[in-house]
Amino acid sequence: MIKSYDSNDYDVIVVGAGHAGSEAALASARMGQKTLLLTISLDMVAFMPCNPSVGGPAKGTVVREIDALGGQMGKNIDATYIQMRMLNTGKGPAVRALRAQADKWQYHEQMKKVIEDTSNLTLRQATVDELIVEDGVCRGLITNTGARYHAKSVVLTTGTSARGRIFIGELNYSSGPNNTVPAIKLSENLEKLGFKLRRFKTGTPPRVNSNTIDYSKTEEEPGDKIPRHFSYETKDEDYLKNQVSCWMTYTNKTTHKIINQNLNRSPMFSGEIKGIGPRYCPSIETKVVRFADKPRHQIFLEPEGKNTKEVYVGDFSTSMPEEIQLKMLHSVAGLENAELMRPGYAIEYDVIDPWQLKHTLETKNIKNLFTAGQMNGTSGYEEAAGQGLIAGINAALRAAGQPGFTLGRDEAYIGVLIDDLVTKGTEEPYRLLTSRAEYRLILRHDNADLRLTDYGFKLGLISEERYSKFLAKKEQIAQAAQAVKKITVHPTKEVQEYLTSIGEEKLKAGVKADVFLRRPKVKVTDIERLTGMHISNERYVREQIEINVKYAGYIKKEQQQIDKLHRQEAKKIPVDIDYSAIDGLATEAREKFAKIRPETIAQAERISGVNPADMAILSVYVQNGRYQKIQH
Amino acid sequence: MIKSYDSNDYDVIVVGAGHAGSEAALASARMGQKTLLLTISLDMVAFMPCNPSVGGPAKGTVVREIDALGGQMGKNIDATYIQMRMLNTGKGPAVRALRAQADKWQYHEQMKKVIEDTSNLTLRQATVDELIVEDGVCRGLITNTGARYHAKSVVLTTGTSARGRIFIGELNYSSGPNNTVPAIKLSENLEKLGFKLRRFKTGTPPRVNSNTIDYSKTEEEPGDKIPRHFSYETKDEDYLKNQVSCWMTYTNKTTHKIINQNLNRSPMFSGEIKGIGPRYCPSIETKVVRFADKPRHQIFLEPEGKNTKEVYVGDFSTSMPEEIQLKMLHSVAGLENAELMRPGYAIEYDVIDPWQLKHTLETKNIKNLFTAGQMNGTSGYEEAAGQGLIAGINAALRAAGQPGFTLGRDEAYIGVLIDDLVTKGTEEPYRLLTSRAEYRLILRHDNADLRLTDYGFKLGLISEERYSKFLAKKEQIAQAAQAVKKITVHPTKEVQEYLTSIGEEKLKAGVKADVFLRRPKVKVTDIERLTGMHISNERYVREQIEINVKYAGYIKKEQQQIDKLHRQEAKKIPVDIDYSAIDGLATEAREKFAKIRPETIAQAERISGVNPADMAILSVYVQNGRYQKIQH
Ligand SMILES: Cc1cc2nc3c(=O)[nH]c(=O)nc-3n(C[C@H](O)[C@H](O)[C@H](O)COP(=O)(O)OP(=O)(O)OC[C@H]3O[C@@H](n4cnc5c(N)ncnc54)[C@H](O)[C@@H]3O)c2cc1C
Ligand SMILES: Cc1cc2nc3c(=O)[nH]c(=O)nc-3n(C[C@H](O)[C@H](O)[C@H](O)COP(=O)(O)OP(=O)(O)OC[C@H]3O[C@@H](n4cnc5c(N)ncnc54)[C@H](O)[C@@H]3O)c2cc1C
């Protein structure tokens, strides 16, 4: 029998030091709350069990948002990347995306060091077995060594460790990611506390030794020369000079044949894996089956770090038996003689159905208990970190007796992510995509600071120094925006020649610089050169002016939609409304409303399976103020 | 059911990439054998689950021996240390010892990288479940993913993972070191194959956050200014400039009281742990009980790396409940407010009784199967690495059809270690101590290259380039030795003043430099200065001359003992002798001989419990050539 004992008390306790937990704990400690971060293994803090990279479409924007709110992920990847690339530079600003290849072990080491050096924060290796809950309020928790910690609020971020089970073909065994010990008892405790858990699964591809790849058969993807960073605080002079390359190759008919012939040995197809996998990060076997007519699929060869020969075989996630994985690998151009270092595997784990959460990520069921990350049904480091930050902020606010903090769908991808989770739940590991955001042109990676730094500062997560720099930048943007409205571009010979050179029609008469700037290829610097007038020296200021001017029409349209959204959001639904008392609601809508308990009319509208008639009934009912409370 | 499949064939397969397995695999691959290294987690290659340091008395000499034989440990620590210190500089050359504090994660990363970059060597993550044995010969093995690998020889180095079980007070659970998954099935297989296994245990102390230590209450131990290295190949200019310090503090009466009051909660004292612990690395609770009258015990505070605040609380190993560990820690000066990062724990694991091995580390039972490291009943990284190197060399020689390689007790600490293991077995985790060596003045750290480089070169583990440098050094030593015999030191005024200044008697007449050098404080450079004659520019050459001259008498005595040993070793005992047929042997001697099956009269003599009368009978019996074979 484990004897339990009273250990220290904390304001906030965070369970799990993955990507979610690290952000949560740092935010809480930086907000002045005495914080404890407990995790199963200190050697796996902010560990990347899958792709050694951060960013990409939507996800990269989340990293910027985290940074603007005073989180750590952007700074951490800026300190440890080995390649940086801006994706989709040819496309519009809404889908441009920064992506960095990480030195996976340095990323871990750096995050751990930052945590160790943060005041108010204690990092400790421990496995949490049980929550202390009294009258529906979470008061702390108990670890496997018997330590009883009390706290004002608790954040759970258990990732893929909760009752984790690894699958490689016919082989399966109880394990956390990367052959670490799993957490078993906490899941049992959550079920006893009334939470609905479900099984999800995710997978990772094999790793191979770089020295055994024939790169001549692959296509190189080098890093960018132009310096770019995730954090708004990182300086251009710190941009990494010697970047490593990634490489691209393809599956082929032989690969697909090997997969098809062995589907019966895949635990995903044989039915051994019950957990539901991520639609947007499918295994290679799923892709081959789902897109049977595609002759080939891209594969990325990504180095896992500076000081290792391990290479991640991106987009080749699989839970096939090792024997088949080897055959699959060796059928690919460049990998004919590749030496396998680690086989791919799938992992099944427990998640909490996220409709059990509020927008603050507090559970509806138990007060002062927050959950974040993969355990809320998402997939991806960035999604985890974004949630972790919000949960950590709210846990800290709760501990300080202050009201909660939430982000709207119109303010941040993080807002979209959380609203999707709590409003719609998720039937599979949820991944952020640009298509999930209604206001893509407003939720850009380049303006995350403009959208969110004010919040970060008010929360105490952005320093005075950084904030005053931010205000200066805002001021510069305002000035530059004024400048382009005032400057006139005249149809001089030079201007006309320039327009011809970029394939644009000549000017008929002088125009204001902002009108001139609407032409797609025109840059602010061109206007400065042609007119001799000064607009801004700052590349990030010029970028804002260019985007705001060129996309003004679209942005305005999105802004109008947002205004409408705000009106709907202003219509709050009373917390204790009794849906069974509303006449005329369709059964499905009634059940969904009762389960999800939307906070506003806007949120109710977004619940899937709710039709306009139901919304009309609900709106009228709420607006009349004639609602009934649930009978306790 | 796991389907097994035929994977590649190898010359040599090594199981486990700890300190033993890394050396074994590197040696085998460098000797030209196609080698496979399988290990449970690639993130734990050459991982240090306990003290983040390499070297110390006897152990440091082993590292030098490994280096002289062409092994990796010396180079790896030279590339990743954060502090280097020569211990016992005030004492004789036999006990001087180099010791380095490691950056534990860099040590792992560096060793993994070297392995990844070695040709003929494949590193793969896999758990070995079963050996393939046919007619008493090991032919390969099978992993948990069903891969069937064939090989000419196999080396097992399973460390503390074999049926590992972690203990922290009343808590215990199945686990490898550091919360990794343990290996269960291989132990069962070894038992089925007829090996006698037993349970040993070892323990590790808590780790605390450096920022929470009050160093003003402790004593600093800085690194050395004089450059020294483990590898004979490392250059002085690479000596680390910014070294970190270690710190020393003590337990006290309160600490001891806390321990004594809670002994019933220690799994070592309550009887929960059945495995036997290391006598020379005892837990703090064992020390407090065993040395009840000692008022305090030293504690060392050792940083775990450059980029972390984790500090190892050396000599404070414990498996007390976490609650008690905290109290114990906080009772120590400087640690009053220390934040625990990881609790200490004990781990119980399977070892193979080492009398089941030959001096080549091949098992007597199963041909072509070798074992090395902690699983042979030792404790310590260096002991593991030394054995790993010998096992790897022998596995490679076997694969190449060549005779085995062994080291005598007079040649190396590694020889002492292995002979102790196979001749005496061990009742507890075996640790090397200088007192275990009979010929301490010959087995010095400074002459490991002179003792062993020839072997390393002949085995193909030392490059031509390094070997010719080594020969040049040997030549320089010979010349310098000649020089000191020839040079005369005259009783000049300068010489007499010098002697007075070092507190020595004046010369009566001129003497040869070697006689002059026998005076304890005289250095070769003093003689060069006083006589104007050249002896050597090389500090390592001068060092040899000084030691050889000053300790000539002792060294000669040891050499005579070694000659006697060699005569006894020349008396081989036939492999298939039938001890039951020898009249007059005491029962205990007969049983021990039959179990251990000594290879020579010298080895038979070292078996504990064998008395001179038995030896006389055995010697006569063997010398007469009238022996009987075992009846099969
Ligand atoms: C095999 C695999 C493949 C993946 N593939 C992809 C992919 O293709 N695409 C993608 O976007 N994402 C993928 N992921 C997901 C990605 O790893 C996660 O989204 C991300 O790590 C989630 O961060 P997190 O903080 O929620 O959880 P984690 O990073 O898993 O961290 C959770 C932490 O909590 C600790 N913990 C758990 N329970 C306890 C407890 N009871 N007490 C104390 N500590 C506890 C764990 O030890 C761990 O350190 C994959 C993950 C795995 C394991
Ligand atoms: C908690 C703890 C405390 C210790 N305290 C001390 C101390 O105070 N003093 C001291 O000198 N030494 C101590 N040690 C011992 C030291 O760690 C070992 O002596 C040293 O690591 C042994 O090296 P090795 O190569 O034999 O084994 P390890 O370093 O343990 O390496 C064995 C490797 O084999 C792998 N493996 C095991 N089984 C299989 C399998 N079936 N298939 C594939 N791979 C497998 C493991 O994963 C591991 O990587 C301690 C060890 C631990 C765990």
mmCIF file with all atom_site columns, N, CA, C and O in Angstrom, chain B residues 206-230:
data_model
loop_
_atom_site.group_PDB
_atom_site.id
_atom_site.type_symbol
_atom_site.label_atom_id
_atom_site.label_alt_id
_atom_site.label_comp_id
_atom_site.label_asym_id
_atom_site.label_entity_id
_atom_site.label_seq_id
_atom_site.pdbx_PDB_ins_code
_atom_site.Cartn_x
_atom_site.Cartn_y
_atom_site.Cartn_z
_atom_site.occupancy
_atom_site.B_iso_or_equiv
_atom_site.pdbx_formal_charge
_atom_site.auth_seq_id
_atom_site.auth_comp_id
_atom_site.auth_asym_id
_atom_site.auth_atom_id
_atom_site.pdbx_PDB_model_num
ATOM 1   N N  . PRO B 1 206 ? 18.286 11.287 -5.416  1.00 0.00 ? 206 PRO B N  1
ATOM 2   C CA . PRO B 1 206 ? 17.403 12.300 -5.992  1.00 0.00 ? 206 PRO B CA 1
ATOM 3   C C  . PRO B 1 206 ? 18.196 13.315 -6.818  1.00 0.00 ? 206 PRO B C  1
ATOM 4   O O  . PRO B 1 206 ? 19.406 13.447 -6.663  1.00 0.00 ? 206 PRO B O  1
ATOM 5   N N  . ARG B 1 207 ? 17.490 14.029 -7.683  1.00 0.00 ? 207 ARG B N  1
ATOM 6   C CA . ARG B 1 207 ? 18.056 15.179 -8.391  1.00 0.00 ? 207 ARG B CA 1
ATOM 7   C C  . ARG B 1 207 ? 17.315 16.427 -7.913  1.00 0.00 ? 207 ARG B C  1
ATOM 8   O O  . ARG B 1 207 ? 16.097 16.367 -7.690  1.00 0.00 ? 207 ARG B O  1
ATOM 9   N N  . VAL B 1 208 ? 18.055 17.530 -7.792  1.00 0.00 ? 208 VAL B N  1
ATOM 10  C CA . VAL B 1 208 ? 17.437 18.780 -7.335  1.00 0.00 ? 208 VAL B CA 1
ATOM 11  C C  . VAL B 1 208 ? 17.780 19.913 -8.297  1.00 0.00 ? 208 VAL B C  1
ATOM 12  O O  . VAL B 1 208 ? 18.683 19.784 -9.118  1.00 0.00 ? 208 VAL B O  1
ATOM 13  N N  . ASN B 1 209 ? 17.051 21.006 -8.182  1.00 0.00 ? 209 ASN B N  1
ATOM 14  C CA . ASN B 1 209 ? 17.269 22.162 -9.058  1.00 0.00 ? 209 ASN B CA 1
ATOM 15  C C  . ASN B 1 209 ? 18.362 23.065 -8.480  1.00 0.00 ? 209 ASN B C  1
ATOM 16  O O  . ASN B 1 209 ? 18.257 23.543 -7.347  1.00 0.00 ? 209 ASN B O  1
ATOM 17  N N  . SER B 1 210 ? 19.382 23.295 -9.278  1.00 0.00 ? 210 SER B N  1
ATOM 18  C CA . SER B 1 210 ? 20.540 24.086 -8.864  1.00 0.00 ? 210 SER B CA 1
ATOM 19  C C  . SER B 1 210 ? 20.155 25.456 -8.325  1.00 0.00 ? 210 SER B C  1
ATOM 20  O O  . SER B 1 210 ? 20.770 25.957 -7.389  1.00 0.00 ? 210 SER B O  1
ATOM 21  N N  . ASN B 1 211 ? 19.129 26.063 -8.925  1.00 0.00 ? 211 ASN B N  1
ATOM 22  C CA . ASN B 1 211 ? 18.719 27.402 -8.496  1.00 0.00 ? 211 ASN B CA 1
ATOM 23  C C  . ASN B 1 211 ? 18.214 27.428 -7.061  1.00 0.00 ? 211 ASN B C  1
ATOM 24  O O  . ASN B 1 211 ? 18.075 28.504 -6.474  1.00 0.00 ? 211 ASN B O  1
ATOM 25  N N  . THR B 1 212 ? 17.918 26.257 -6.510  1.00 0.00 ? 212 THR B N  1
ATOM 26  C CA . THR B 1 212 ? 17.343 26.213 -5.164  1.00 0.00 ? 212 THR B CA 1
ATOM 27  C C  . THR B 1 212 ? 18.350 25.709 -4.125  1.00 0.00 ? 212 THR B C  1
ATOM 28  O O  . THR B 1 212 ? 17.975 25.396 -3.001  1.00 0.00 ? 212 THR B O  1
ATOM 29  N N  . ILE B 1 213 ? 19.619 25.607 -4.525  1.00 0.00 ? 213 ILE B N  1
ATOM 30  C CA . ILE B 1 213 ? 20.675 25.183 -3.592  1.00 0.00 ? 213 ILE B CA 1
ATOM 31  C C  . ILE B 1 213 ? 21.364 26.421 -3.034  1.00 0.00 ? 213 ILE B C  1
ATOM 32  O O  . ILE B 1 213 ? 21.629 27.373 -3.766  1.00 0.00 ? 213 ILE B O  1
ATOM 33  N N  . ASP B 1 214 ? 21.647 26.405 -1.738  1.00 0.00 ? 214 ASP B N  1
ATOM 34  C CA . ASP B 1 214 ? 22.418 27.496 -1.140  1.00 0.00 ? 214 ASP B CA 1
ATOM 35  C C  . ASP B 1 214 ? 23.887 27.072 -1.114  1.00 0.00 ? 214 ASP B C  1
ATOM 36  O O  . ASP B 1 214 ? 24.350 26.431 -0.166  1.00 0.00 ? 214 ASP B O  1
ATOM 37  N N  . TYR B 1 215 ? 24.602 27.412 -2.169  1.00 0.00 ? 215 TYR B N  1
ATOM 38  C CA . TYR B 1 215 ? 25.983 26.937 -2.315  1.00 0.00 ? 215 TYR B CA 1
ATOM 39  C C  . TYR B 1 215 ? 26.913 27.549 -1.265  1.00 0.00 ? 215 TYR B C  1
ATOM 40  O O  . TYR B 1 215 ? 27.991 27.021 -1.027  1.00 0.00 ? 215 TYR B O  1
ATOM 41  N N  . SER B 1 216 ? 26.474 28.655 -0.654  1.00 0.00 ? 216 SER B N  1
ATOM 42  C CA . SER B 1 216 ? 27.358 29.275 0.334   1.00 0.00 ? 216 SER B CA 1
ATOM 43  C C  . SER B 1 216 ? 27.589 28.348 1.524   1.00 0.00 ? 216 SER B C  1
ATOM 44  O O  . SER B 1 216 ? 28.551 28.498 2.260   1.00 0.00 ? 216 SER B O  1
ATOM 45  N N  . LYS B 1 217 ? 26.732 27.369 1.704   1.00 0.00 ? 217 LYS B N  1
ATOM 46  C CA . LYS B 1 217 ? 26.908 26.440 2.815   1.00 0.00 ? 217 LYS B CA 1
ATOM 47  C C  . LYS B 1 217 ? 27.661 25.187 2.403   1.00 0.00 ? 217 LYS B C  1
ATOM 48  O O  . LYS B 1 217 ? 27.705 24.205 3.150   1.00 0.00 ? 217 LYS B O  1
ATOM 49  N N  . THR B 1 218 ? 28.199 25.179 1.199   1.00 0.00 ? 218 THR B N  1
ATOM 50  C CA . THR B 1 218 ? 28.882 23.980 0.711   1.00 0.00 ? 218 THR B CA 1
ATOM 51  C C  . THR B 1 218 ? 30.310 24.344 0.308   1.00 0.00 ? 218 THR B C  1
ATOM 52  O O  . THR B 1 218 ? 30.671 25.520 0.290   1.00 0.00 ? 218 THR B O  1
ATOM 53  N N  . GLU B 1 219 ? 31.117 23.316 0.018   1.00 0.00 ? 219 GLU B N  1
ATOM 54  C CA . GLU B 1 219 ? 32.507 23.567 -0.384  1.00 0.00 ? 219 GLU B CA 1
ATOM 55  C C  . GLU B 1 219 ? 32.645 23.340 -1.881  1.00 0.00 ? 219 GLU B C  1
ATOM 56  O O  . GLU B 1 219 ? 32.190 22.330 -2.406  1.00 0.00 ? 219 GLU B O  1
ATOM 57  N N  . GLU B 1 220 ? 33.327 24.271 -2.535  1.00 0.00 ? 220 GLU B N  1
ATOM 58  C CA . GLU B 1 220 ? 33.460 24.177 -3.989  1.00 0.00 ? 220 GLU B CA 1
ATOM 59  C C  . GLU B 1 220 ? 34.548 23.183 -4.379  1.00 0.00 ? 220 GLU B C  1
ATOM 60  O O  . GLU B 1 220 ? 35.575 23.084 -3.726  1.00 0.00 ? 220 GLU B O  1
ATOM 61  N N  . GLU B 1 221 ? 34.307 22.459 -5.453  1.00 0.00 ? 221 GLU B N  1
ATOM 62  C CA . GLU B 1 221 ? 35.341 21.617 -6.047  1.00 0.00 ? 221 GLU B CA 1
ATOM 63  C C  . GLU B 1 221 ? 35.465 21.979 -7.514  1.00 0.00 ? 221 GLU B C  1
ATOM 64  O O  . GLU B 1 221 ? 34.748 21.433 -8.362  1.00 0.00 ? 221 GLU B O  1
ATOM 65  N N  . PRO B 1 222 ? 36.386 22.884 -7.813  1.00 0.00 ? 222 PRO B N  1
ATOM 66  C CA . PRO B 1 222 ? 36.489 23.312 -9.213  1.00 0.00 ? 222 PRO B CA 1
ATOM 67  C C  . PRO B 1 222 ? 37.252 22.285 -10.044 1.00 0.00 ? 222 PRO B C  1
ATOM 68  O O  . PRO B 1 222 ? 37.866 21.362 -9.504  1.00 0.00 ? 222 PRO B O  1
ATOM 69  N N  . GLY B 1 223 ? 37.220 22.464 -11.353 1.00 0.00 ? 223 GLY B N  1
ATOM 70  C CA . GLY B 1 223 ? 37.984 21.587 -12.238 1.00 0.00 ? 223 GLY B CA 1
ATOM 71  C C  . GLY B 1 223 ? 39.461 21.966 -12.226 1.00 0.00 ? 223 GLY B C  1
ATOM 72  O O  . GLY B 1 223 ? 39.854 22.985 -11.653 1.00 0.00 ? 223 GLY B O  1
ATOM 73  N N  . ASP B 1 224 ? 40.293 21.110 -12.846 1.00 0.00 ? 224 ASP B N  1
ATOM 74  C CA . ASP B 1 224 ? 41.737 21.350 -12.897 1.00 0.00 ? 224 ASP B CA 1
ATOM 75  C C  . ASP B 1 224 ? 42.080 22.386 -13.960 1.00 0.00 ? 224 ASP B C  1
ATOM 76  O O  . ASP B 1 224 ? 41.414 22.475 -14.990 1.00 0.00 ? 224 ASP B O  1
ATOM 77  N N  . LYS B 1 225 ? 43.169 23.115 -13.698 1.00 0.00 ? 225 LYS B N  1
ATOM 78  C CA . LYS B 1 225 ? 43.687 24.026 -14.723 1.00 0.00 ? 225 LYS B CA 1
ATOM 79  C C  . LYS B 1 225 ? 44.591 23.271 -15.712 1.00 0.00 ? 225 LYS B C  1
ATOM 80  O O  . LYS B 1 225 ? 44.585 23.540 -16.905 1.00 0.00 ? 225 LYS B O  1
ATOM 81  N N  . ILE B 1 226 ? 45.392 22.341 -15.183 1.00 0.00 ? 226 ILE B N  1
ATOM 82  C CA . ILE B 1 226 ? 46.309 21.580 -16.049 1.00 0.00 ? 226 ILE B CA 1
ATOM 83  C C  . ILE B 1 226 ? 45.500 20.661 -16.960 1.00 0.00 ? 226 ILE B C  1
ATOM 84  O O  . ILE B 1 226 ? 44.696 19.868 -16.479 1.00 0.00 ? 226 ILE B O  1
ATOM 85  N N  . PRO B 1 227 ? 45.730 20.734 -18.255 1.00 0.00 ? 227 PRO B N  1
ATOM 86  C CA . PRO B 1 227 ? 44.934 19.895 -19.160 1.00 0.00 ? 227 PRO B CA 1
ATOM 87  C C  . PRO B 1 227 ? 45.261 18.413 -19.026 1.00 0.00 ? 227 PRO B C  1
ATOM 88  O O  . PRO B 1 227 ? 46.442 18.037 -19.037 1.00 0.00 ? 227 PRO B O  1
ATOM 89  N N  . ARG B 1 228 ? 44.260 17.617 -18.872 1.00 0.00 ? 228 ARG B N  1
ATOM 90  C CA . ARG B 1 228 ? 44.410 16.157 -18.895 1.00 0.00 ? 228 ARG B CA 1
ATOM 91  C C  . ARG B 1 228 ? 43.219 15.569 -19.623 1.00 0.00 ? 228 ARG B C  1
ATOM 92  O O  . ARG B 1 228 ? 42.147 16.168 -19.661 1.00 0.00 ? 228 ARG B O  1
ATOM 93  N N  . HIS B 1 229 ? 43.405 14.380 -20.171 1.00 0.00 ? 229 HIS B N  1
ATOM 94  C CA . HIS B 1 229 ? 42.361 13.779 -21.000 1.00 0.00 ? 229 HIS B CA 1
ATOM 95  C C  . HIS B 1 229 ? 42.318 12.285 -20.749 1.00 0.00 ? 229 HIS B C  1
ATOM 96  O O  . HIS B 1 229 ? 43.287 11.702 -20.293 1.00 0.00 ? 229 HIS B O  1
ATOM 97  N N  . PHE B 1 230 ? 41.218 11.688 -21.080 1.00 0.00 ? 230 PHE B N  1
ATOM 98  C CA . PHE B 1 230 ? 41.144 10.232 -20.977 1.00 0.00 ? 230 PHE B CA 1
ATOM 99  C C  . PHE B 1 230 ? 41.780 9.568  -22.183 1.00 0.00 ? 230 PHE B C  1
ATOM 100 O O  . PHE B 1 230 ? 42.498 8.590  -22.058 1.00 0.00 ? 230 PHE B O  1
#
